[in-house]
Amino acid sequence: MSKAVSATERALRFVEKSSRIKLQDLRDNIGARTTGRQVRKGTNQAGHTQGALERAAKPPLGWIWGDFFRPWQRMFPGERHFNADINLRREYQPLSLIELSRLIDLGWVDPSQPIDVAALCRTKKFNIQPRLRQYGFDLTAEGADDFTHKIDIEVQYASQSAIAAVEKAGGRIRTAYYDVQSLEAAVDPQSWFKKGLPVPPRRAPPTSLLEYYLSPLNRGYLSKDEEINEMRKKLSLVMGYDHTAELVGETKSPNQIFHGIPAGSVVSLADKKIFGPTREELKKYYEGDLRSDTNYAC
């Protein structure tokens, strides 16, 4: 009668007679793991009977009418894709002349001082977020017939009607470009100064905007004053009002953000002092030629 052998002994005997154990021999037992259910046929929906339309899905960008899943820019593609650069487009917050008049009448904006992004954001009536590609203000012509304030204003974009309304009242207007870093400092100067960061130099506009800010027709800050005066006379003849001399006020250099504070300065709010750069390398960097804004190609 044979002696009973335990399962452990039988396993040891099997291992002794088998080949050497290898790493690739380690695997799960059959049936230890199960794969998920695979639906291979299109007719077998596996309970999924509601599509995007039943779930109140919004149509894709550019959809006008017709097939929900085939908008026209997909059916008829061109060389330039529809809304392909939507994440790179700049946004300008509209500022009407009637709203600007209201801010002046209520004392939020001082018309005797230059009005720029910092002065408008100081009122806490506007919320500009540069990281969301909001690049400043667009001066619109709403309320142009009743605008009578003589101001010196700097915006990022302005229509010809708005420019004519400001100059008809005897004011001065310029369109200037702010890059993201410069706009962050201009929107909230107090937070920027508390960090102890130097005032950054304002960069030149990218190539797509260079023509706009070089044009005296748009009162670009990179154009010459003589050309702007000629365009002021032409615009007064077109719009039908008497030409007046341009308001003489404090001007900023193309790389300057704040009036009276040059680029590269560190502002101490506690001491109420402005410290400028002393090293020649820093002076050359901050006072040198304009550097183009290369963060975005467009």
C-alpha positions as a Markdown table, in Angstrom:
| # | Residue | x | y | z |
|---|---|---|---|---|
| 1 | Met | 0.0 | 0.0 | 0.0 |
| 2 | Ser | 1.5 | 3.3 | -1.1 |
| 3 | Lys | 2.0 | 6.1 | 1.3 |
| 4 | Ala | -0.2 | 9.2 | 0.9 |
| 5 | Val | 1.6 | 12.2 | -0.5 |
| 6 | Ser | 0.6 | 15.7 | 0.3 |
| 7 | Ala | 0.0 | 18.4 | -2.3 |
| 8 | Thr | 3.1 | 20.2 | -1.2 |
| 9 | Glu | 5.3 | 17.2 | -1.8 |
| 10 | Arg | 3.8 | 16.5 | -5.2 |
| 11 | Ala | 4.5 | 20.1 | -6.1 |
| 12 | Leu | 8.1 | 19.8 | -5.0 |
| 13 | Arg | 8.6 | 16.7 | -7.0 |
| 14 | Phe | 7.2 | 18.4 | -10.0 |
| 15 | Val | 9.5 | 21.3 | -9.6 |
| 16 | Glu | 12.5 | 19.0 | -9.2 |
| 17 | Lys | 11.8 | 17.2 | -12.5 |
| 18 | Ser | 10.8 | 20.4 | -14.4 |
| 19 | Ser | 13.2 | 22.8 | -16.0 |
| 20 | Arg | 14.6 | 25.8 | -14.2 |
| 21 | Ile | 11.8 | 28.4 | -13.3 |
| 22 | Lys | 12.0 | 31.6 | -15.4 |
| 23 | Leu | 10.4 | 35.0 | -15.1 |
| 24 | Gln | 8.3 | 34.5 | -18.2 |
| 25 | Asp | 6.8 | 31.3 | -16.7 |
| 26 | Leu | 5.1 | 33.4 | -14.0 |
| 27 | Arg | 1.5 | 33.9 | -15.1 |
| 28 | Asp | -2.0 | 33.9 | -13.6 |
| 29 | Asn | -4.1 | 30.8 | -13.4 |
| 30 | Ile | -6.5 | 30.3 | -16.2 |
| 31 | Gly | -9.7 | 32.2 | -15.4 |
| 32 | Ala | -8.1 | 34.4 | -12.7 |
| 33 | Arg | -8.5 | 37.5 | -14.8 |
| 34 | Thr | -11.3 | 38.4 | -17.1 |
| 35 | Thr | -11.3 | 41.0 | -19.8 |
| 36 | Gly | -14.1 | 43.5 | -20.2 |
| 37 | Arg | -17.0 | 43.0 | -22.6 |
| 38 | Gln | -16.1 | 43.9 | -26.1 |
| 39 | Val | -18.8 | 45.1 | -28.4 |
| 40 | Arg | -17.6 | 44.5 | -31.9 |
| 41 | Lys | -20.7 | 45.0 | -34.1 |
| 42 | Gly | -22.1 | 48.4 | -34.7 |
| 43 | Thr | -25.6 | 47.0 | -34.4 |
| 44 | Asn | -25.0 | 45.9 | -30.8 |
| 45 | Gln | -25.2 | 49.1 | -28.9 |
| 46 | Ala | -25.0 | 47.4 | -25.5 |
| 47 | Gly | -27.7 | 49.6 | -24.0 |
| 48 | His | -26.3 | 52.9 | -25.3 |
| 49 | Thr | -29.3 | 54.3 | -27.1 |
| 50 | Gln | -29.0 | 58.0 | -26.4 |
| 51 | Gly | -26.6 | 60.1 | -28.4 |
| 52 | Ala | -25.2 | 63.5 | -28.2 |
| 53 | Leu | -28.4 | 65.2 | -29.5 |
| 54 | Glu | -30.5 | 63.5 | -26.8 |
| 55 | Arg | -28.1 | 64.8 | -24.2 |
| 56 | Ala | -28.6 | 68.4 | -25.3 |
| 57 | Ala | -25.1 | 68.7 | -26.6 |
| 58 | Lys | -24.0 | 72.0 | -28.1 |
| 59 | Pro | -23.2 | 72.1 | -31.8 |
| 60 | Pro | -19.5 | 72.2 | -32.8 |
| 61 | Leu | -17.9 | 75.6 | -33.5 |
| 62 | Gly | -18.9 | 77.0 | -36.9 |
| 63 | Trp | -22.1 | 74.9 | -37.2 |
| 64 | Ile | -24.9 | 76.8 | -39.0 |
| 65 | Trp | -27.5 | 74.3 | -40.2 |
| 66 | Gly | -27.7 | 70.8 | -41.5 |
| 67 | Asp | -25.9 | 67.7 | -40.2 |
| 68 | Phe | -25.1 | 68.1 | -36.6 |
| 69 | Phe | -21.8 | 66.2 | -36.9 |
| 70 | Arg | -20.7 | 67.6 | -40.2 |
| 71 | Pro | -20.5 | 71.4 | -40.0 |
| 72 | Trp | -19.8 | 73.2 | -43.2 |
| 73 | Gln | -16.1 | 74.0 | -42.4 |
| 74 | Arg | -15.5 | 70.2 | -42.3 |
| 75 | Met | -17.5 | 69.5 | -45.5 |
| 76 | Phe | -15.7 | 72.2 | -47.4 |
| 77 | Pro | -12.2 | 72.6 | -45.8 |
| 78 | Gly | -9.9 | 75.4 | -47.1 |
| 79 | Glu | -6.3 | 76.3 | -46.7 |
| 80 | Arg | -7.1 | 78.3 | -43.6 |
| 81 | His | -9.2 | 76.3 | -41.1 |
| 82 | Phe | -12.3 | 77.9 | -39.7 |
| 83 | Asn | -11.6 | 79.4 | -36.2 |
| 84 | Ala | -8.2 | 77.6 | -36.1 |
| 85 | Asp | -6.6 | 80.5 | -34.3 |
| 86 | Ile | -9.5 | 81.1 | -31.9 |
| 87 | Asn | -7.2 | 80.4 | -29.0 |
| 88 | Leu | -4.7 | 83.1 | -30.2 |
| 89 | Arg | -7.1 | 85.9 | -30.9 |
| 90 | Arg | -6.8 | 89.1 | -28.9 |
| 91 | Glu | -9.7 | 90.5 | -26.9 |
| 92 | Tyr | -10.3 | 94.2 | -26.2 |
| 93 | Gln | -12.7 | 95.3 | -23.6 |
| 94 | Pro | -15.1 | 97.9 | -25.2 |
| 95 | Leu | -15.1 | 101.4 | -23.6 |
| 96 | Ser | -17.7 | 103.7 | -25.0 |
| 97 | Leu | -17.4 | 107.5 | -25.0 |
| 98 | Ile | -20.6 | 107.8 | -23.0 |
| 99 | Glu | -19.2 | 105.5 | -20.4 |
| 100 | Leu | -16.0 | 107.5 | -20.3 |
| 101 | Ser | -18.0 | 110.7 | -19.8 |
| 102 | Arg | -19.9 | 109.1 | -17.0 |
| 103 | Leu | -16.6 | 108.1 | -15.2 |
| 104 | Ile | -15.3 | 111.7 | -15.6 |
| 105 | Asp | -18.5 | 113.3 | -14.4 |
| 106 | Leu | -18.7 | 111.0 | -11.3 |
| 107 | Gly | -15.1 | 111.8 | -10.4 |
| 108 | Trp | -13.7 | 108.3 | -11.1 |
| 109 | Val | -11.3 | 109.6 | -13.8 |
| 110 | Asp | -9.4 | 112.9 | -13.6 |
| 111 | Pro | -9.6 | 114.6 | -17.1 |
| 112 | Ser | -6.6 | 116.8 | -16.2 |
| 113 | Gln | -4.3 | 113.8 | -16.0 |
| 114 | Pro | -3.3 | 111.4 | -18.8 |
| 115 | Ile | -5.8 | 108.5 | -19.0 |
| 116 | Asp | -4.3 | 105.1 | -19.8 |
| 117 | Val | -4.8 | 101.5 | -18.8 |
| 118 | Ala | -3.6 | 102.1 | -15.3 |
| 119 | Ala | -5.9 | 105.0 | -14.8 |
| 120 | Leu | -8.9 | 103.1 | -16.1 |
| 121 | Cys | -8.2 | 100.0 | -14.1 |
| 122 | Arg | -7.7 | 102.1 | -10.9 |
| 123 | Thr | -11.4 | 102.8 | -10.9 |
| 124 | Lys | -12.1 | 99.1 | -10.2 |
| 125 | Lys | -14.9 | 99.3 | -12.8 |
| 126 | Phe | -13.0 | 97.1 | -15.3 |
| 127 | Asn | -11.6 | 93.6 | -15.0 |
| 128 | Ile | -8.9 | 92.9 | -17.5 |
| 129 | Gln | -7.2 | 89.5 | -17.4 |
| 130 | Pro | -4.0 | 89.5 | -19.6 |
| 131 | Arg | -3.5 | 85.7 | -19.2 |
| 132 | Leu | -6.9 | 85.2 | -21.0 |
| 133 | Arg | -5.6 | 87.2 | -23.9 |
| 134 | Gln | -7.4 | 90.4 | -23.0 |
| 135 | Tyr | -5.1 | 93.1 | -24.3 |
| 136 | Gly | -6.7 | 96.4 | -23.1 |
| 137 | Phe | -9.5 | 98.7 | -24.2 |
| 138 | Asp | -11.3 | 99.4 | -27.4 |
| 139 | Leu | -12.7 | 102.9 | -27.5 |
| 140 | Thr | -16.1 | 102.9 | -29.3 |
| 141 | Ala | -18.0 | 105.8 | -30.7 |
| 142 | Glu | -21.2 | 105.4 | -28.6 |
| 143 | Gly | -22.0 | 108.8 | -27.2 |
| 144 | Ala | -19.7 | 110.7 | -29.6 |
| 145 | Asp | -22.2 | 113.4 | -30.3 |
| 146 | Asp | -22.4 | 114.4 | -26.6 |
| 147 | Phe | -18.7 | 114.0 | -25.7 |
| 148 | Thr | -17.2 | 117.4 | -24.7 |
| 149 | His | -14.3 | 116.5 | -22.3 |
| 150 | Lys | -10.8 | 117.7 | -23.3 |
| 151 | Ile | -8.7 | 114.7 | -22.4 |
| 152 | Asp | -5.4 | 113.0 | -23.1 |
| 153 | Ile | -6.2 | 109.3 | -23.5 |
| 154 | Glu | -4.3 | 106.2 | -24.5 |
| 155 | Val | -6.2 | 103.0 | -25.6 |
| 156 | Gln | -5.3 | 99.9 | -27.5 |
| 157 | Tyr | -7.8 | 100.2 | -30.3 |
| 158 | Ala | -10.1 | 103.0 | -31.4 |
| 159 | Ser | -12.5 | 103.6 | -34.3 |
| 160 | Gln | -12.2 | 106.7 | -36.6 |
| 161 | Ser | -15.5 | 108.1 | -35.1 |
| 162 | Ala | -14.2 | 107.8 | -31.6 |
| 163 | Ile | -10.9 | 109.5 | -32.6 |
| 164 | Ala | -12.8 | 112.3 | -34.3 |
| 165 | Ala | -15.0 | 112.8 | -31.2 |
| 166 | Val | -11.9 | 113.1 | -28.9 |
| 167 | Glu | -10.1 | 115.5 | -31.2 |
| 168 | Lys | -13.2 | 117.5 | -31.9 |
| 169 | Ala | -13.4 | 118.3 | -28.2 |
| 170 | Gly | -9.7 | 119.5 | -28.3 |
| 171 | Gly | -8.3 | 116.3 | -26.8 |
| 172 | Arg | -5.4 | 114.0 | -27.7 |
| 173 | Ile | -5.6 | 110.3 | -28.4 |
| 174 | Arg | -3.0 | 107.6 | -29.0 |
| 175 | Thr | -3.3 | 103.8 | -29.6 |
| 176 | Ala | -0.6 | 101.8 | -27.9 |
| 177 | Tyr | 0.3 | 98.2 | -27.5 |
| 178 | Tyr | 0.8 | 96.4 | -24.2 |
| 179 | Asp | 2.3 | 92.9 | -24.0 |
| 180 | Val | 1.0 | 90.5 | -21.3 |
| 181 | Gln | 3.7 | 91.2 | -18.7 |
| 182 | Ser | 3.4 | 95.0 | -19.1 |
| 183 | Leu | -0.4 | 94.8 | -19.0 |
| 184 | Glu | -0.3 | 92.8 | -15.7 |
| 185 | Ala | 1.8 | 95.5 | -14.2 |
| 186 | Ala | -0.5 | 98.3 | -15.5 |
| 187 | Val | -3.7 | 96.5 | -14.4 |
| 188 | Asp | -2.7 | 96.1 | -10.8 |
| 189 | Pro | 0.4 | 98.3 | -10.0 |
| 190 | Gln | 0.1 | 97.9 | -6.2 |
| 191 | Ser | 0.4 | 94.1 | -6.3 |
| 192 | Trp | 3.3 | 94.4 | -8.8 |
| 193 | Phe | 5.2 | 96.9 | -6.6 |
| 194 | Lys | 4.6 | 94.8 | -3.4 |
| 195 | Lys | 6.4 | 91.9 | -5.1 |
| 196 | Gly | 9.5 | 94.0 | -5.4 |
| 197 | Leu | 9.7 | 93.4 | -9.2 |
| 198 | Pro | 11.2 | 96.0 | -11.5 |
| 199 | Val | 8.8 | 97.7 | -13.9 |
| 200 | Pro | 9.2 | 95.7 | -17.1 |
| 201 | Pro | 9.9 | 97.5 | -20.4 |
| 202 | Arg | 6.9 | 97.5 | -22.7 |
| 203 | Arg | 7.6 | 95.4 | -25.8 |
| 204 | Ala | 7.0 | 96.4 | -29.4 |
| 205 | Pro | 3.9 | 94.9 | -31.1 |
| 206 | Pro | 4.1 | 91.7 | -33.1 |
| 207 | Thr | 4.4 | 91.8 | -36.9 |
| 208 | Ser | 0.6 | 91.5 | -37.3 |
| 209 | Leu | -0.1 | 94.7 | -35.4 |
| 210 | Leu | 3.0 | 96.7 | -36.4 |
| 211 | Glu | 1.2 | 98.3 | -39.3 |
| 212 | Tyr | -1.7 | 99.4 | -37.1 |
| 213 | Tyr | 0.5 | 101.1 | -34.5 |
| 214 | Leu | 2.8 | 102.7 | -37.1 |
| 215 | Ser | -0.1 | 104.3 | -38.9 |
| 216 | Pro | -0.9 | 108.0 | -38.1 |
| 217 | Leu | -4.5 | 107.3 | -39.3 |
| 218 | Asn | -5.0 | 105.2 | -36.2 |
| 219 | Arg | -2.9 | 107.6 | -34.0 |
| 220 | Gly | -0.4 | 104.9 | -33.4 |
| 221 | Tyr | 2.2 | 105.6 | -30.7 |
| 222 | Leu | 5.0 | 104.5 | -33.1 |
| 223 | Ser | 4.1 | 107.1 | -35.8 |
| 224 | Lys | 5.6 | 110.5 | -36.1 |
| 225 | Asp | 3.9 | 113.6 | -34.6 |
| 226 | Glu | 4.1 | 115.5 | -37.9 |
| 227 | Glu | 2.2 | 112.8 | -39.7 |
| 228 | Ile | -0.4 | 112.7 | -37.0 |
| 229 | Asn | -1.0 | 116.4 | -37.2 |
| 230 | Glu | -1.6 | 116.0 | -41.0 |
| 231 | Met | -4.1 | 113.2 | -40.4 |
| 232 | Arg | -5.9 | 115.4 | -37.7 |
| 233 | Lys | -6.5 | 118.0 | -40.3 |
| 234 | Lys | -7.8 | 115.5 | -42.9 |
| 235 | Leu | -10.1 | 113.9 | -40.3 |
| 236 | Ser | -11.5 | 117.3 | -39.3 |
| 237 | Leu | -12.3 | 118.0 | -43.0 |
| 238 | Val | -14.0 | 114.6 | -43.4 |
| 239 | Met | -16.0 | 114.8 | -40.2 |
| 240 | Gly | -16.9 | 118.5 | -40.7 |
| 241 | Tyr | -15.5 | 120.2 | -37.5 |
| 242 | Asp | -13.0 | 122.9 | -36.9 |
| 243 | His | -9.4 | 121.7 | -36.6 |
| 244 | Thr | -7.8 | 122.6 | -33.2 |
| 245 | Ala | -4.2 | 122.3 | -32.0 |
| 246 | Glu | -3.4 | 119.1 | -30.3 |
| 247 | Leu | -3.4 | 119.0 | -26.5 |
| 248 | Val | 0.1 | 119.2 | -25.2 |
| 249 | Gly | 0.5 | 116.8 | -22.3 |
| 250 | Glu | 3.0 | 114.4 | -20.7 |
| 251 | Thr | 4.2 | 111.8 | -23.1 |
| 252 | Lys | 5.6 | 108.3 | -22.5 |
| 253 | Ser | 8.4 | 106.6 | -24.3 |
| 254 | Pro | 7.4 | 103.5 | -26.3 |
| 255 | Asn | 8.8 | 101.1 | -23.7 |
| 256 | Gln | 7.3 | 103.0 | -20.7 |
| 257 | Ile | 4.2 | 101.7 | -18.8 |
| 258 | Phe | 3.6 | 104.4 | -16.1 |
| 259 | His | 3.9 | 108.1 | -16.4 |
| 260 | Gly | 6.9 | 109.3 | -14.4 |
| 261 | Ile | 8.3 | 105.8 | -13.7 |
| 262 | Pro | 10.9 | 104.6 | -16.3 |
| 263 | Ala | 11.3 | 101.0 | -17.1 |
| 264 | Gly | 13.6 | 99.0 | -14.8 |
| 265 | Ser | 12.6 | 101.0 | -11.7 |
| 266 | Val | 11.7 | 99.4 | -8.4 |
| 267 | Val | 9.0 | 101.2 | -6.5 |
| 268 | Ser | 9.0 | 101.0 | -2.7 |
| 269 | Leu | 5.5 | 101.7 | -1.3 |
| 270 | Ala | 6.8 | 101.7 | 2.3 |
| 271 | Asp | 9.5 | 104.3 | 1.6 |
| 272 | Lys | 7.5 | 106.1 | -1.1 |
| 273 | Lys | 10.6 | 106.1 | -3.3 |
| 274 | Ile | 11.5 | 105.0 | -6.8 |
| 275 | Phe | 14.9 | 103.2 | -7.2 |
| 276 | Gly | 16.3 | 103.1 | -10.7 |
| 277 | Pro | 18.9 | 100.8 | -12.1 |
| 278 | Thr | 22.6 | 101.7 | -11.4 |
| 279 | Arg | 24.5 | 99.1 | -13.4 |
| 280 | Glu | 25.4 | 100.0 | -16.9 |
| 281 | Glu | 24.2 | 96.6 | -18.2 |
| 282 | Leu | 20.8 | 97.1 | -16.8 |
| 283 | Lys | 20.6 | 100.7 | -18.0 |
| 284 | Lys | 21.5 | 99.5 | -21.5 |
| 285 | Tyr | 18.8 | 96.8 | -21.3 |
| 286 | Tyr | 16.0 | 99.0 | -20.1 |
| 287 | Glu | 16.9 | 102.1 | -22.2 |
| 288 | Gly | 17.8 | 100.2 | -25.3 |
| 289 | Asp | 15.8 | 99.6 | -28.5 |
| 290 | Leu | 12.3 | 98.1 | -28.4 |
| 291 | Arg | 12.1 | 94.3 | -28.4 |
| 292 | Ser | 9.3 | 92.7 | -30.2 |
| 293 | Asp | 6.7 | 90.6 | -28.3 |
| 294 | Thr | 7.5 | 87.1 | -29.5 |
| 295 | Asn | 5.2 | 85.2 | -27.0 |
| 296 | Tyr | 2.7 | 84.7 | -29.8 |
| 297 | Ala | 3.3 | 84.6 | -33.5 |
| 298 | Cys | 0.1 | 86.3 | -34.5 |
